[in-house]
Short mmCIF file of C-alpha atoms and ligand atoms in Angstrom, two decimals:
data_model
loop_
_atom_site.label_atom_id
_atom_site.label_comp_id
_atom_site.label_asym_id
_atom_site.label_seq_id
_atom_site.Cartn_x
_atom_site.Cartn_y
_atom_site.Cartn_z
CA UNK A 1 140.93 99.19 62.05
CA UNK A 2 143.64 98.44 64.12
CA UNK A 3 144.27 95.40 66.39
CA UNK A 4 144.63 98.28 69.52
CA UNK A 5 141.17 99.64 68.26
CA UNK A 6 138.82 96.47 69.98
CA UNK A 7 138.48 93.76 71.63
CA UNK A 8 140.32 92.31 74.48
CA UNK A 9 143.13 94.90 74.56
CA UNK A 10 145.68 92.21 74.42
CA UNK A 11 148.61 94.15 75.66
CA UNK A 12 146.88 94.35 79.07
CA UNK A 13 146.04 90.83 79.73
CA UNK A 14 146.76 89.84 82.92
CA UNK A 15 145.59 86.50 85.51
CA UNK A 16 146.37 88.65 88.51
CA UNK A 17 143.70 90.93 89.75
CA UNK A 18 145.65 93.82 90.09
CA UNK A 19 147.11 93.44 86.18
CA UNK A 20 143.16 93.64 85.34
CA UNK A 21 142.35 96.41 87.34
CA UNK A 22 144.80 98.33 85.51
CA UNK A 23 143.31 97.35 82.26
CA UNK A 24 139.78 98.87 83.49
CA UNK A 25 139.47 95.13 84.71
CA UNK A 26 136.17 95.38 87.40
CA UNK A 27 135.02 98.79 85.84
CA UNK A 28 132.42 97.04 83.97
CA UNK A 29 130.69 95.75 87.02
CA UNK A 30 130.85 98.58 88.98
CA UNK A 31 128.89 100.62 86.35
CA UNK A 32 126.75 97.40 86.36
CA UNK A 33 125.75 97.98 89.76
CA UNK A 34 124.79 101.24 89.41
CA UNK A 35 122.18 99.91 86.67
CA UNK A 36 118.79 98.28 86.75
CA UNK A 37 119.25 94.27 85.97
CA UNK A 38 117.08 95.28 82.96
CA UNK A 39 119.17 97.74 82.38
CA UNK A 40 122.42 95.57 81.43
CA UNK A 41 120.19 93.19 79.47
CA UNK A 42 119.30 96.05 77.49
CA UNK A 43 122.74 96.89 76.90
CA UNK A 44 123.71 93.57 76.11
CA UNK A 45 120.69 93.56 73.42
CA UNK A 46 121.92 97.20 72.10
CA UNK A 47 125.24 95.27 71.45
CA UNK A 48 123.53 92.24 69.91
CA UNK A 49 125.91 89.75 71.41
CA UNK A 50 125.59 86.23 70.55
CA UNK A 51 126.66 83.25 72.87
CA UNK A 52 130.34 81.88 71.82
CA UNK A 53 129.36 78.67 72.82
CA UNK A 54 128.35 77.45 69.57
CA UNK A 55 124.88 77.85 68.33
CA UNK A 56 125.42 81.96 67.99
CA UNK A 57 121.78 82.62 70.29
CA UNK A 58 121.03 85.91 71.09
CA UNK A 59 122.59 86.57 75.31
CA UNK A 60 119.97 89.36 75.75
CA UNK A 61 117.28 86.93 74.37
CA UNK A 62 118.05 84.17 77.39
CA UNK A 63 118.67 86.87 80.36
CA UNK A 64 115.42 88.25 79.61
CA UNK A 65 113.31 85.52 80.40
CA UNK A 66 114.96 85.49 83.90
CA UNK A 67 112.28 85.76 86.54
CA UNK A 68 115.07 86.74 89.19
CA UNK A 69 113.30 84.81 91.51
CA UNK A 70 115.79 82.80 94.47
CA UNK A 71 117.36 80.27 94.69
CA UNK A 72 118.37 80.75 90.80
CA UNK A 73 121.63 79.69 88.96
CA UNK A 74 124.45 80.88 86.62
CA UNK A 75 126.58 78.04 85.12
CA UNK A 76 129.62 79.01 82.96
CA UNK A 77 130.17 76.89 80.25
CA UNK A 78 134.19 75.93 80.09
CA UNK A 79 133.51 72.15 78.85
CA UNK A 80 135.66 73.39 75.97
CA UNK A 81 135.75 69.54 74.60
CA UNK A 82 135.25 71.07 70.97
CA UNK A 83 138.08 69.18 68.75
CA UNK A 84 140.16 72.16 67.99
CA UNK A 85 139.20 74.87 70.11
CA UNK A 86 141.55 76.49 72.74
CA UNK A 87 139.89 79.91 73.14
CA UNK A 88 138.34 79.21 76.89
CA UNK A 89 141.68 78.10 78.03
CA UNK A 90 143.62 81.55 76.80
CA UNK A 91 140.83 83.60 78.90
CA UNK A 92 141.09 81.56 81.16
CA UNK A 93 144.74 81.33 81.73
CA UNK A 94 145.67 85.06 80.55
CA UNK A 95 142.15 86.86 81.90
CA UNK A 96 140.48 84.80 84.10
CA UNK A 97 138.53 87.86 85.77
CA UNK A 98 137.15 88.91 82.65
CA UNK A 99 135.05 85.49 82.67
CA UNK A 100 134.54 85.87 86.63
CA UNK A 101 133.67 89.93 86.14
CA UNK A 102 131.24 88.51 83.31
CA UNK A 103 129.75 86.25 85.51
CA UNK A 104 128.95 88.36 87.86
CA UNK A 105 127.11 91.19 85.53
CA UNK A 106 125.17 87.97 84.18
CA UNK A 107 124.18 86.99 87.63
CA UNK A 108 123.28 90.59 88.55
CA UNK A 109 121.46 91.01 85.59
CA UNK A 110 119.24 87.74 85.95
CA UNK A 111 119.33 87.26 89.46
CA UNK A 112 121.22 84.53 90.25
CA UNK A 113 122.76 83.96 93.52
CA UNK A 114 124.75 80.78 93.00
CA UNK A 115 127.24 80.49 90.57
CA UNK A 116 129.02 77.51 88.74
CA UNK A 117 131.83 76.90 86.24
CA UNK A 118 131.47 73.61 84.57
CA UNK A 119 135.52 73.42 83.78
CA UNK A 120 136.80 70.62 81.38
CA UNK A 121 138.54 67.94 83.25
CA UNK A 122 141.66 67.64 81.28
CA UNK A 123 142.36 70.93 82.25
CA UNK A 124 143.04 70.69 85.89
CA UNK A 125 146.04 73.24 86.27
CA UNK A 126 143.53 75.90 85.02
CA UNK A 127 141.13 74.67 87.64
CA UNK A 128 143.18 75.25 90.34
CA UNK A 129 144.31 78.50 89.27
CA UNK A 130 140.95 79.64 89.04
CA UNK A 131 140.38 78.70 92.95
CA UNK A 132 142.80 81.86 93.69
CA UNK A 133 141.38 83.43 91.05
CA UNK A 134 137.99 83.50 92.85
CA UNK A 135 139.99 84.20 95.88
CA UNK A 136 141.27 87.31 94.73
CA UNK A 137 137.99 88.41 93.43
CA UNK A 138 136.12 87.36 97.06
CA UNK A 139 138.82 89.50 98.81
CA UNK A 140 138.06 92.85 96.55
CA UNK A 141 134.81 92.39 97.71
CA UNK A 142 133.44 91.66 94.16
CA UNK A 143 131.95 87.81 95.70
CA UNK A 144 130.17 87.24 98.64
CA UNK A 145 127.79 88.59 100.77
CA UNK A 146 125.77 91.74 100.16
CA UNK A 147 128.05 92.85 96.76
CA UNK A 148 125.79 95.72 96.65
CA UNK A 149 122.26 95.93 98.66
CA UNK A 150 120.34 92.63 97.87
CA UNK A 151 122.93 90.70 95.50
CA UNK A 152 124.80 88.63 97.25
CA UNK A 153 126.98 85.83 94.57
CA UNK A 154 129.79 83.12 95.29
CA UNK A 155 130.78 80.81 92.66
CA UNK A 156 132.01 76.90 92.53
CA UNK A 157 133.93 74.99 90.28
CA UNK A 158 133.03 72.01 89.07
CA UNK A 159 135.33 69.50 86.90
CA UNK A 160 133.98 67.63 84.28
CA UNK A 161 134.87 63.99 83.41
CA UNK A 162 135.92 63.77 79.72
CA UNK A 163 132.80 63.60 77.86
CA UNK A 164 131.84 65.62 74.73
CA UNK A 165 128.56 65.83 74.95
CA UNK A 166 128.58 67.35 78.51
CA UNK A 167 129.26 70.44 76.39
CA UNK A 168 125.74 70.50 75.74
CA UNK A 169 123.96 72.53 78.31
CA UNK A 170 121.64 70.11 79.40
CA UNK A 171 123.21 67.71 79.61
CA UNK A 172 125.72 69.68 81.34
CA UNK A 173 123.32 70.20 83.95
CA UNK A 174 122.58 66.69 84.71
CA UNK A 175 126.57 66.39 85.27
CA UNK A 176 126.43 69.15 87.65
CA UNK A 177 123.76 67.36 89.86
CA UNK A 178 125.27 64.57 89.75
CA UNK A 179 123.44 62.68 87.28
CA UNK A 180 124.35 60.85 83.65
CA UNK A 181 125.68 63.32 81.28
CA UNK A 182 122.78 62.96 79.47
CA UNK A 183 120.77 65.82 77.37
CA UNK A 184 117.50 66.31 78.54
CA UNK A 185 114.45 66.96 75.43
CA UNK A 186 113.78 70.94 75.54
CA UNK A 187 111.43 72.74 76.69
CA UNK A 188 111.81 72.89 79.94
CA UNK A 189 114.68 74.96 78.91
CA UNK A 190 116.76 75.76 81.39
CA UNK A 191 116.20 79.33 82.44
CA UNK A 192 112.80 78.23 83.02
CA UNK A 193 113.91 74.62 84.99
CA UNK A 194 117.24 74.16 84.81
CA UNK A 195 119.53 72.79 88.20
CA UNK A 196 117.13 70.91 90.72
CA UNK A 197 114.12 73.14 89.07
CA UNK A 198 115.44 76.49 89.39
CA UNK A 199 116.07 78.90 86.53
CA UNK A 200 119.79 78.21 85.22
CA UNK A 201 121.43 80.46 82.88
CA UNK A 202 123.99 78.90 80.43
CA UNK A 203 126.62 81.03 79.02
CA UNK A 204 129.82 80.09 77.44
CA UNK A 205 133.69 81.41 78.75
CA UNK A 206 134.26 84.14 75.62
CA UNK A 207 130.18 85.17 75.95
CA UNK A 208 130.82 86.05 79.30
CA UNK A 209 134.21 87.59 79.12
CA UNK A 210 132.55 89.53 76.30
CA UNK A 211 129.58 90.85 78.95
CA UNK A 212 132.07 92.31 80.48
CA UNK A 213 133.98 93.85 77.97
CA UNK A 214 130.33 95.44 76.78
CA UNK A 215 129.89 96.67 80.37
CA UNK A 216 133.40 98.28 80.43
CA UNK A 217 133.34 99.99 76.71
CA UNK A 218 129.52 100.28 75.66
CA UNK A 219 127.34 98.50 73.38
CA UNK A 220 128.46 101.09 70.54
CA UNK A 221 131.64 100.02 70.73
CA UNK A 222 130.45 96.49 70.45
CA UNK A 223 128.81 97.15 67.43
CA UNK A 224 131.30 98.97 65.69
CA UNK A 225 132.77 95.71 65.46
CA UNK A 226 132.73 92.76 63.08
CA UNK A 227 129.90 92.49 61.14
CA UNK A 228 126.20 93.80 60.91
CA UNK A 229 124.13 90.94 62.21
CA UNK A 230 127.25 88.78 64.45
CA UNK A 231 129.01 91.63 65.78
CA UNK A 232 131.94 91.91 67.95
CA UNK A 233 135.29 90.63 68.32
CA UNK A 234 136.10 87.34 68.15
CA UNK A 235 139.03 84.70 69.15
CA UNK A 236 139.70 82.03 66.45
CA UNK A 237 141.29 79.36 67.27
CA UNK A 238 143.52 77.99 64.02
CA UNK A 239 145.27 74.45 63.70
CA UNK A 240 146.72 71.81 61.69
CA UNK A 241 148.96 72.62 58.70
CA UNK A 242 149.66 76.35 59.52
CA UNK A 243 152.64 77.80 60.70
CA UNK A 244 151.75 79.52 63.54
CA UNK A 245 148.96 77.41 64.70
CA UNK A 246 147.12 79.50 68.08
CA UNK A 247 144.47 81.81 69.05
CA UNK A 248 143.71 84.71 66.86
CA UNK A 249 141.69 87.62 67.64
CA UNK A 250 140.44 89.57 64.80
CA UNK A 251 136.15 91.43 64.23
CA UNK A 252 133.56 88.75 63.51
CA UNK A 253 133.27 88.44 59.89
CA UNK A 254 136.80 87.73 59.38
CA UNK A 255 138.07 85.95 56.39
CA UNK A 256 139.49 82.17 56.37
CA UNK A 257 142.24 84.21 54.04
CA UNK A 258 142.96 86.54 56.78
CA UNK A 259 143.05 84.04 59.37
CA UNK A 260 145.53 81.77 58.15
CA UNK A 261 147.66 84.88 56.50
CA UNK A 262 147.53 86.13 60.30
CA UNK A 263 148.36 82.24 61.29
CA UNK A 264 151.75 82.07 59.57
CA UNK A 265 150.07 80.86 56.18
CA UNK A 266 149.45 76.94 55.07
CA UNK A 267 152.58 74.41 55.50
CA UNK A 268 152.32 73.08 52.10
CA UNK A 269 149.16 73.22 49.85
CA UNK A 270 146.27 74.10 50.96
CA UNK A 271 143.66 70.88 50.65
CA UNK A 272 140.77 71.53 52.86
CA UNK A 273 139.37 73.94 55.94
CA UNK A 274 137.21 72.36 58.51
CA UNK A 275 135.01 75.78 59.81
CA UNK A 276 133.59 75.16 63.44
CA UNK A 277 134.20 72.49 64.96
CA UNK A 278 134.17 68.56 64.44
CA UNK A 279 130.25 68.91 63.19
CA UNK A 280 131.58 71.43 60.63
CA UNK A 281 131.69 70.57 56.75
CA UNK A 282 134.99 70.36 55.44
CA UNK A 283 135.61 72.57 52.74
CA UNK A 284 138.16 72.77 49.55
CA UNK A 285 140.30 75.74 49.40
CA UNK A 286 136.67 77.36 47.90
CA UNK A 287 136.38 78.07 51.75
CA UNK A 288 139.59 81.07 51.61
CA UNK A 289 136.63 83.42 51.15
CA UNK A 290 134.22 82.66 53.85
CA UNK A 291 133.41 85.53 56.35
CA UNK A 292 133.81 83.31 59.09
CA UNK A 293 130.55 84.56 61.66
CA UNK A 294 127.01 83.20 62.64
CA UNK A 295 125.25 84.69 59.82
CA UNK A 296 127.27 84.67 56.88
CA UNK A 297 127.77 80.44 57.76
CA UNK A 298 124.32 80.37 58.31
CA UNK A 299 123.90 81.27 54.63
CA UNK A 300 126.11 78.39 53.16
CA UNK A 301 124.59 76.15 55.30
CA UNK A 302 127.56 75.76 57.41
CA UNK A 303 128.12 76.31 60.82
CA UNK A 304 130.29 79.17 62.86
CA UNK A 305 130.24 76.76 65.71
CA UNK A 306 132.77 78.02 67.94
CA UNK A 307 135.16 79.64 65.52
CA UNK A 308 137.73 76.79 64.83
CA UNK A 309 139.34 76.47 61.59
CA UNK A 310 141.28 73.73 61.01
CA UNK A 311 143.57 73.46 57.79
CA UNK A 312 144.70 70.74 56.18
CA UNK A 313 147.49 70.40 53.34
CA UNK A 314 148.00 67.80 50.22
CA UNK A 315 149.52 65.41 52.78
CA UNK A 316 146.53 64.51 54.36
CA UNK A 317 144.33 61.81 53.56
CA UNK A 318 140.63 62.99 53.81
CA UNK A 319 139.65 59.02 54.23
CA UNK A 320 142.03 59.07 57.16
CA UNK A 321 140.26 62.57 58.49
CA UNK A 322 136.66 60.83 58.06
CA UNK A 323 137.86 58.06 59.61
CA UNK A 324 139.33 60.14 62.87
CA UNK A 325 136.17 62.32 62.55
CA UNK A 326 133.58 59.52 62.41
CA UNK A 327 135.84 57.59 65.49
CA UNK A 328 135.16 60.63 67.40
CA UNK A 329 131.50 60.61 67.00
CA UNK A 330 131.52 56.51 67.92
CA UNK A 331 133.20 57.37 71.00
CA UNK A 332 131.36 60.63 72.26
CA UNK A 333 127.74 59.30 71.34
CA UNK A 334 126.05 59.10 74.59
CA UNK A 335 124.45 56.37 74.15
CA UNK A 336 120.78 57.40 75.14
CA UNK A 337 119.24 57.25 71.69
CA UNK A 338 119.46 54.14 68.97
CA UNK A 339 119.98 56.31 65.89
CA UNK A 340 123.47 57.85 67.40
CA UNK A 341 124.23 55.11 69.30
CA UNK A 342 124.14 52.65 66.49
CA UNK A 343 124.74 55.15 63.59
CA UNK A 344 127.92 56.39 64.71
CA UNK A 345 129.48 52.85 65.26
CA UNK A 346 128.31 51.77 61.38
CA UNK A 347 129.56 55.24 60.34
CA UNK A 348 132.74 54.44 62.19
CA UNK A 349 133.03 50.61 60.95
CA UNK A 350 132.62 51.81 57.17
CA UNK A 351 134.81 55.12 57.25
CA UNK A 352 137.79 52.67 59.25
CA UNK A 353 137.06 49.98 56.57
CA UNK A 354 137.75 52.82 53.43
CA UNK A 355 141.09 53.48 55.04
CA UNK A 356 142.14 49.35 55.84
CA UNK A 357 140.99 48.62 52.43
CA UNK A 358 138.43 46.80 52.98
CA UNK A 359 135.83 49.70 52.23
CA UNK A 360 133.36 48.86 49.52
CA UNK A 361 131.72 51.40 46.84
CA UNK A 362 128.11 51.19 48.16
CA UNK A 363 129.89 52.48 52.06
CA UNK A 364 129.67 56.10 50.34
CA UNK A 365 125.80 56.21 49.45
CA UNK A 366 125.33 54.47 53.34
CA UNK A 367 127.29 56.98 55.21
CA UNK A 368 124.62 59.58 53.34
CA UNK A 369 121.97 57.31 54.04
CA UNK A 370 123.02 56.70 58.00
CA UNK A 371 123.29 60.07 58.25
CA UNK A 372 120.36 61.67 56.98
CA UNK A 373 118.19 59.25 58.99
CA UNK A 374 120.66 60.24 62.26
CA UNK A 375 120.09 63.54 61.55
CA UNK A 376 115.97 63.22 61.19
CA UNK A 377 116.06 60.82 64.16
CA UNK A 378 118.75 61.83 66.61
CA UNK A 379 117.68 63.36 70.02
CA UNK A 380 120.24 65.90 70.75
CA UNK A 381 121.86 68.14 68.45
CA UNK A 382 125.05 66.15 68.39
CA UNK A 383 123.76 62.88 66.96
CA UNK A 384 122.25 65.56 63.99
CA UNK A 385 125.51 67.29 63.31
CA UNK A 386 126.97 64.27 61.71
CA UNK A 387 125.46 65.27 58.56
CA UNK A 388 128.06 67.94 57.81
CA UNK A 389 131.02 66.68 57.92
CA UNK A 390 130.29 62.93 56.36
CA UNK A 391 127.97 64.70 53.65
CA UNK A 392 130.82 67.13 52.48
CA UNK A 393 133.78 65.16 52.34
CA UNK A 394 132.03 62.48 50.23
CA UNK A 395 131.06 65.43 48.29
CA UNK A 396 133.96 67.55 48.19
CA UNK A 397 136.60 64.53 47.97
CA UNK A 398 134.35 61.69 46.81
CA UNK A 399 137.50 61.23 43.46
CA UNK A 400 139.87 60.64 46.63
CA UNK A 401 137.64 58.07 48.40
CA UNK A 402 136.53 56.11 45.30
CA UNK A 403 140.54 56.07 43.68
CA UNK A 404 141.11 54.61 47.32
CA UNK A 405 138.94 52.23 47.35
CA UNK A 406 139.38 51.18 43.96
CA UNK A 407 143.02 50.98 44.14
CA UNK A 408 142.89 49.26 47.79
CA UNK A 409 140.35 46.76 46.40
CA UNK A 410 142.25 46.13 43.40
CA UNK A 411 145.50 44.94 45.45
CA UNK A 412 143.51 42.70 48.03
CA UNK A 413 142.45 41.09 44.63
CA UNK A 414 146.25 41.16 43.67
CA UNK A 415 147.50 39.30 46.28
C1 FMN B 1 127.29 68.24 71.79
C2 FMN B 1 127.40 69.65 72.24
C3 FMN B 1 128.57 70.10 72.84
C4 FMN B 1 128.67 71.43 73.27
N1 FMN B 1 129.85 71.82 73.85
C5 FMN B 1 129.95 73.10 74.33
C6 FMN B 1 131.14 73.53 75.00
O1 FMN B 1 132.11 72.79 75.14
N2 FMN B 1 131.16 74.82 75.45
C7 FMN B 1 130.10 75.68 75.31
O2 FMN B 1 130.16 76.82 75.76
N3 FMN B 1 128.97 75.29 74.67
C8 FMN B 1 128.88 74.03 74.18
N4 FMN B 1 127.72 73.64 73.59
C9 FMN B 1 126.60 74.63 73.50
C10 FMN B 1 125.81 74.66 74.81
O3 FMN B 1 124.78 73.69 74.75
C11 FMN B 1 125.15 76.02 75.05
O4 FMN B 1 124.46 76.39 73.88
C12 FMN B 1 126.12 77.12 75.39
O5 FMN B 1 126.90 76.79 76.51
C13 FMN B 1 125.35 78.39 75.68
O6 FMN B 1 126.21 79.46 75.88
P1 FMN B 1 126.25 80.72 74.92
O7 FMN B 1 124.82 81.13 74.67
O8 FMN B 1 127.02 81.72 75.71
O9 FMN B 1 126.94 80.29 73.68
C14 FMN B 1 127.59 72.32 73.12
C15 FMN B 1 126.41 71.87 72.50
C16 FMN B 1 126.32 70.55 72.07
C17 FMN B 1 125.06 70.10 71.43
S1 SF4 B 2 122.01 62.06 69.73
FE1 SF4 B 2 123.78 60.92 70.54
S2 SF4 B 2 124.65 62.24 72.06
FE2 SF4 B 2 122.56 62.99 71.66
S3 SF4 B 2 121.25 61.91 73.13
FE3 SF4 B 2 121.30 60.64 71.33
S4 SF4 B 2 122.98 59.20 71.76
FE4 SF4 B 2 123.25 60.90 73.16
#
C-alpha cells in the first residue's frame, strides 16, 4: 500500500480552514449531520477505532453509553505530557480542524453541548493558535448556536499546568474544575459523572482527528487499514539515536524495523527500544520485530501506549536511563497514595545511587520488590506502570547494572 493510499493525506495538511476544506476538511461532519447520533457511533464501531490516548479502548464502546441528556460534556485530551510523544502537537499545528471537526461529530454523536480541550501548558503558541482556529470554525458556521436543528456546540480551551498525571482523564477532570489534579477511583466513570456530575466524554487529539477522518472516508476504509483487531492508521512518534528523529505515519501493526528504516535508521548500534511511552518495557534489539499496535503488545505483555518508540544506541548507559526514568516517576507521582508516593522516591534514591556508585547488589531484587507491591497497591494506573520499565531493564541489562556496580564499588574501596 502506498503512503497516498490512507490516512491523513499528508500532502493536504493545512492549519487554515480553507487549506482543509480543500482536503474534504468539514465533509465528514456534514454527512454527520445528516445521520442519527447512533448512527455515527455505529460507524465508528464498524471501523473499530480505538482511543490514541493510551490504553487502546474501544471509541464506539464509550459514546454508546451516552445518555445525550443536557448539560453534557466533551473534553479533548491534548495533555500530551507522555515522555516522547509529539503526535498531538503535529495535528495540532498542521490540522487543527481535523481535531475540532472530530470534536464536533463526537459531540453530535453523544450529545454534548459544551466542549473542552485540556491543552498541555508548555505548549502555549499552539494554544493560541487554536483560539483562531475555533474562530475560523465559529465563522463557517460549524460552532455555535443551532449547528443544525437542536445541536448547538462551542468549545473552550483550557491550559494545563505541567503535571503528568493530569493526562489521566480523571484526574484531568478535577484540573478542569478547578480542583487538585488528582485521579478520582472509577466507577463513576466519567460518561456516567464526569465534570460537576454530568456525563463527560474523554477522547484523545489523534482519536478524534481519526472520527473525522472515518466520517469523511468510511469505516471500510478504516478497516482496510493496519491490522485486524487495532486497525487504522497511525502516527508514531520516533526519538533518540535515529537519524531522522519525528512523526511517522504508517497502518497500525507497523514494524519497529520499518519505523526506524523510515526514521533515517539507528546512529550507531542499536542497544535498546523503549515501545510506548515512559511506562513501556525497554527492550533489546529482540524488539526490531514487534508489530507495534494494541493487540499484538498486548500479547508480549507490553504496552502500545501511545505509539512512541524511543531508540537507544551502545552509548547509552541503561543505569543512567533507569535513573532518568525512575526520576521521572519521583517527580510526577501525585502524591495522593503512599505506595507511589513513597515507592517512586526509594525507586529513585536506589536507581540514582547505581549510577553515583554508591548502588549496592541487593538495590536490584528491591526495585522488583518496590515495584510489584506499587503495582498491587497503587491507586491510579500510573503508580502500577512502574513495573515495566524497572522489571525489564534489570532483566534485559541486569550484566550492565551488576558490572557497574561491581566495578563502581570496587574503586570506592580503591581509594
Ligand atoms: C498517568 C496517565 C497519563 C495519561 N496521559 C494522557 C495524555 O497525555 N493524553 C491522552 O490522550 N491520554 C492520556 N491518558 C489516558 C487518558 O486517561 C484517557 O484514557 C484518554 O484520554 C482517553 O482517550 P482515548 O479513548 O481517545 O484514548 C493518560 C492516562 C494516565 C493513567
Ligand atoms: S498511583 Fe501515584 S499518581 Fe496515581 S494516585 Fe497514587 S500517588 Fe497519585
Amino acid at each position: 500500500m502506498k503512503q497516498s493510499d490512507y490516512f491523513l493525506k499528508f500532502k493536504n495538511l493545512s492549519p487554515s480552514i480553507k487549506g482543509y476544506q480543500r482536503a474534504n476538511g468539514y465533509t465528514g461532519l456534514k454527512k454527520a449531520l445528516t445521520m442519527t447520533p447512533d448512527q455515527i457511533v455505529e460507524k465508528i464501531e464498524n471501523a473499530w477505532l480505538l482511543g490514541r490516548g493510551g490504553a487502546g479502548f474501544p471509541t464506539a464502546v464509550k459514546w454508546k453509553t451516552a445518555t445525550r441528556e443536557a448539560p453534557s460534556y466533551l473534553v479533548c485530551n491534548a495533555d500530551e505530557g507522555e515522555p516522547g510523544t509529539f503526535k498531538d502537537r503535529f495535528i495540532m499545528t498542521h490540522s487543527p480542524h481535523m481535531m475540532i471537526e472530530g470534536m464536533i461529530i463526537a459531540a453530535y454523536a453523544v450529545g454534548a453541548n459544551k466542549g473542552y480541550i485540556y491543552i498541555r501548558g508548555e505548549y502555549p503558541k499552539i494554544a493560541e493558535q487554536l483560539e483562531k482556529t475555533l474562530q475560523e470554525a465559529d465563522d463557517a458556521g460549524f460552532l455555535g448556536e443551532n449547528i443544525t436543528a437542536g445541536f448547538s456546540f462551542t468549545i473552550d480551551i483550557i491550559k494545563g499546568g505541567g503535571s503528568y498525571v493530569v493526562g489521566d482523564e480523571t484526574a484531568l477532570l478535577n484540573s478542569l474544575m478547578g480542583n487538585r489534579g488528582i485521579p478520582w477511583s472509577k466507577p463513576p466513570f466519567p460518561s456516567e459523572k464526569g465534570l460537576w456530575d454530568r456525563p463527560t466524554f474523554i477522547n484523545n487529539v489523534e482519536t478524534l482527528a481519526c472520527a473525522a477522518l472515518i466520517l469523511q472516508y468510511g469505516s471500510d476504509w478504516f478497516r482496510s487499514i493496519g491490522s485486524h483487531h487495532s486497525p487504522g492508521p497511525k502516527l508514531y512518534c520516533l526519538s533518540g539515536k535515529v537519524n531522522n528523529p519525528g512523526i511517522y505515519e504508517a497502518p497500525m501493526g507497523s514494524t519497529v524495523k520499518d519505523l526506524i528504516s523510515m526514521a533515517g535508521g539507528v546512529v550507531g548500534t542499536l542497544k535498546a527500544v523503549q515501545i510506548g511511552g515512559t511506562a513501556g518495557p525497554i527492550y533489546t534489539s529482540e524488539a526490531l520485530d514487534f508489530h507495534l499496535d494494541f493487540d499484538s503488545m498486548k500479547k508480549r505483555d507490553g504496552i502500545f501506549g501511545s505509539g512512541a518508540v524511543v531508540v537507544m544506541n551502545t552509548d547509552i548507559s541503561m543505569a543512567e536511563v533507569l535513573e532518568v526514568a525512575m526520576r521521572f516517576f519521583a517527580e510526577e507521582s501525585c502524591g495522593k497514595c503512599f505506595p507511589c508516593r513513597y515507592g517512586t522516591r526509594q525507586l529513585s534514591y536506589m536507581a540514582d545511587s547505581i549510577v553515583l556508585g554508591k548502588g549496592k547488589r541487593e538495590f536490584l531484587d528491591l526495585m522488583v520488590e518496590t515495584a510489584d507491591i506499587m503495582r498491587g497497591s497503587s491507586f491510579c494506573p500510573f503508580g502500577k506502570s512502574v513495573e515495566m520499565p524497572v522489571k525489564s531493564i534489570l532483566k534485559n541489562f541486569n550484566g550492565e547494572l551488576q558490572a557497574l556496580i561491581r566495578q563502581k564499588n570496587y574503586i570506592r574501596e580503591a581509594l
